[in-house]
Amino acid sequence: MAEAPLRRRGRTGGGAARRAERTTFKIETAKHIERNIPNYEVLDDAALEVIETNAETILAEIGVNFVDNPAALRRWREAGAEVEGERVRLPRGLARKLISTAPSQFTQHARNPEKSVVIGGKNLVCAPVYGPPFVRDTEGGRRYATMADFEKFVKLSYMSKWLHHSGGTVCEPTDVPVNKRHLDMLLAHMTLSDKPFMGSVTDPSRAQDSVEMCEILFGKEFVAKNTVMTSLININSPLTFDDVMMGALEVYASNNQACIISPFIVGGAMAPVSVAGTLTQVLAEVMAGIAYSQLIRPGAPVIFGAFVSSIDMHSGAPTFGTPEASLVTYGAGQLARRLGLPFRSSGSFCGSKLPDAQAAYETANSLNMGLLSGVNFMLHSCGWLEGGLVASFEKFVMDADQLGVLHGLAKGVPISTDDQAMDAIQEVGPGGHYLGCAHTQANYKTAFWQSDLFDYKPFETWEVEGARDTMAIASDKVDYLLANYIRPNLDPKIKAALEAYVDAKKDSMVDAFM
Amino acid sequence: MAEAPLRRRGRTGGGAARRAERTTFKIETAKHIERNIPNYEVLDDAALEVIETNAETILAEIGVNFVDNPAALRRWREAGAEVEGERVRLPRGLARKLISTAPSQFTQHARNPEKSVVIGGKNLVCAPVYGPPFVRDTEGGRRYATMADFEKFVKLSYMSKWLHHSGGTVCEPTDVPVNKRHLDMLLAHMTLSDKPFMGSVTDPSRAQDSVEMCEILFGKEFVAKNTVMTSLININSPLTFDDVMMGALEVYASNNQACIISPFIVGGAMAPVSVAGTLTQVLAEVMAGIAYSQLIRPGAPVIFGAFVSSIDMHSGAPTFGTPEASLVTYGAGQLARRLGLPFRSSGSFCGSKLPDAQAAYETANSLNMGLLSGVNFMLHSCGWLEGGLVASFEKFVMDADQLGVLHGLAKGVPISTDDQAMDAIQEVGPGGHYLGCAHTQANYKTAFWQSDLFDYKPFETWEVEGARDTMAIASDKVDYLLANYIRPNLDPKIKAALEAYVDAKKDSMVDAFM
């Protein structure tokens, strides 16, 4: 420790800065996960059939509301639903019949073709946190998010090996007017990263802007023929579809762009307190929403979404990493597969205020359940803190690192002759050790997943280096990554055209913060 | 916040002390987990058969060493094995035939009959960390463990709702001579708790002392007819059975007391770097060990153990919460069930030096995998830190709280008419909320698992209360529990007899620290 650290901040040493000098960071992106392991199924066929029958009963007898959307009511009436005011009742079998035109998997193209992802089947695509109005880091604490924060998260996503997707509203850039935010956010995803991304859903006109910016980025013809965005359409549970979200869905579906159609449920508030009851409502809601997407354009790519948390009945706060949320997710995965639809759920969910042990237990519970439940698109797979109110820089890199565990698990257990390792067992024999044997020498580099973040050093070394906790180590890693960021190539003409589009759109509107 | 806190320490407030004034702690113990969910199986039948065939090949062709144990070699020879020096080769089928007398489940009795546990089948019994020479807490940092620390951990186990078992060497009381430690440890388990516990294995004579102390506690006749201890017999992987461990096994098996027969494997060092190779060696080792237990006494209760970590190939440090360790555990569970044996694996494993986010991610990965892999006896289910070198007080209560998640998940998804909640969905309808509906009112108290530790408060409240992280909250909880500990009733005559036994044994030996 003779050399002076370049900087010293709190408990953190200058390790990251020193490493930055020694090594050149290599930006890698893993292919989306292809599961070579089975899905975990908690419901038997009889239970699944009860839930499916009940969901049809909800649709037929209780119905769903399509609010402030006369065109939707007209479409439903023409499709054979009973419409009474804004209430839409779907005869048994209608939703299922409409859903049958939705694809079971689809490709979302990235501007870098190597980073295009296949959503559905045995695949799992990981995207970062979506929607927090606040950010937190070790230095600045908790504060309203800005566009500068947004750009940092896009850069971190771009540099995170296990993230396949750049996401959407990685945080709310509250320093940009609400009616112009989507333009800056999309420009950041399009220019600072080459991974696939999400479109705006906060107004149908903003969805349309998203499509038009994609036409500049990918070419108009390419967008007409291919899916280049996956966007998040929330259902207002229970059983309500509002005009803003449905308006955005209409834009995307008619352009053959993908939507996640997703109830947002805090159990006990927006759905019954029981797992079976929640699953029933989720299924009814998703079936109605996806059926509606297919009324807009048969074959439009969609994802069966389920955002489910439990609730602290004392405070009303949503709680995460709980067994009930896991059971709902496992069950929802089964229901999605029986409908032949890609499935979105899970994420780096936690209620903790800090990226501490609570955050990590809750998150790891959710991530493990996400992999095993057969999730195909995992929004919020890193960076989520405090019930989604906060995007945490440190937690972002912690979670992004943990996604590597899911990649490793998904490989399953290969059983080739080399994997069986009988030669090694013979070579080493009773009482020996395997560190130097031929099989180990040939395989050790890829045998074990290793964290790129966690501390594996001996206690004494760790103590001499400052006895840092994971938060401090992650803080240095954030700085290191951002210091080593290099923008991916983009045709300067396309970049200029995107910037001109954004400028023109901004000039056409007065600022609005609602 | 008008009242003055009773104490203030670092970032922690006086919350625990205030709560202690308000509430009287109620000591509860959950029944051991009975899984109403399926096991997760990563290997198909073909892969399982390859591994089983290869394990038989290892036993028949490579063999295992029984070291410094002529009686064992004689027993093996009489049973039909080929013995060459200390090498024992088991003809194909011999181990499996011997294993067939081992019970698929057994009851371990506690002195409080309500706390007896059934080990095997669909059950999961949770026991605390075993073996660390160091302890750590927020106030005292990392230091050698003492008998006072040991007693604190026994008290915490006794007061932890989700812990079913008091464990064994919850930490090494390094202030007591090695040859007398087991006496103090057993006395603590027997008098400070009424949960089931483990016996000593560090010398056959200490195993015998453990049996004799149980005869005092339970009565000689009861011990002759019932299993009252489950003890940990490690195999020296690869393929070696030493005389100390086998000597302890011989004492326990001949007294019909249970043993976990468990390889201790750091992958790449004590077993091949591949998952399939590790599983093969684990199976061969456990088969040889359990077959030997049945040579001692057919029908003696045993558990198929597997302690597996991966390795950091840079530092040689064991790594935890990794995908490879999970895959081995899932596979080992399948192999154990095919042998019809109870299965021990998993735990609150982590490599972190602090009970921070790294510790929690790694631990949660391990605990989730433990539940889903069908573990029946989970040693180390709370308190493990720094690769098992440290027993952490704060992590103990964090992990013990998280075991509640496993209890909740194991319930599965009940599907009664009330669980289906169709009345509630009808009552609330589109756009309503469930907080006040009849179904919620009837069920909310038991609907969702809630942490007894984590912070679920609004951000502002949390900040005013000191912005504590999980470690600080857990530190207060440890103090709170220990301040509220009340010793369970024990017949004073039995207590006096146990103390007299310990005193007499101690007086009979000079102190030894080896």
Short mmCIF file of C-alpha atoms in Angstrom, two decimals, chain A residues 20 42 47 68 97 123 145 148 163 174 212 226 234 240 269 275 280 315 362 364 383 395 412 429 432 443 504-505:
data_model
loop_
_atom_site.label_atom_id
_atom_site.label_comp_id
_atom_site.label_asym_id
_atom_site.label_seq_id
_atom_site.Cartn_x
_atom_site.Cartn_y
_atom_site.Cartn_z
CA ALA A 20 -9.01 1.62 -13.76
CA VAL A 42 -46.49 -25.26 -7.83
CA ALA A 47 -55.86 -26.24 -9.51
CA ASP A 68 -62.92 6.81 -21.49
CA LYS A 97 -60.04 -17.47 -28.90
CA ASN A 123 -35.50 -17.65 -23.01
CA ALA A 145 -33.78 11.75 -10.44
CA ALA A 148 -28.01 13.12 -15.98
CA LEU A 163 -28.17 -7.28 -18.93
CA THR A 174 -37.73 15.01 -13.21
CA GLU A 212 -41.21 7.64 -35.32
CA ASN A 226 -40.01 -5.97 -37.30
CA ASN A 234 -50.14 -1.57 -16.91
CA THR A 240 -59.80 -1.64 -15.20
CA ALA A 269 -55.31 -3.91 -2.03
CA VAL A 275 -52.68 -16.59 -3.76
CA THR A 280 -57.51 -15.77 -10.86
CA SER A 315 -48.48 0.18 7.26
CA GLU A 362 -35.61 -9.79 -0.79
CA ALA A 364 -32.36 -12.73 -4.29
CA GLY A 383 -31.36 -1.30 -9.55
CA LYS A 395 -27.77 -1.78 -6.10
CA GLY A 412 -28.27 -27.06 -16.03
CA GLY A 429 -7.98 -41.21 -5.89
CA GLY A 432 -5.66 -36.65 -3.08
CA ASN A 443 -11.87 -26.80 -17.23
CA ALA A 504 -38.34 19.90 -33.41
CA LYS A 505 -40.78 18.02 -31.20
#
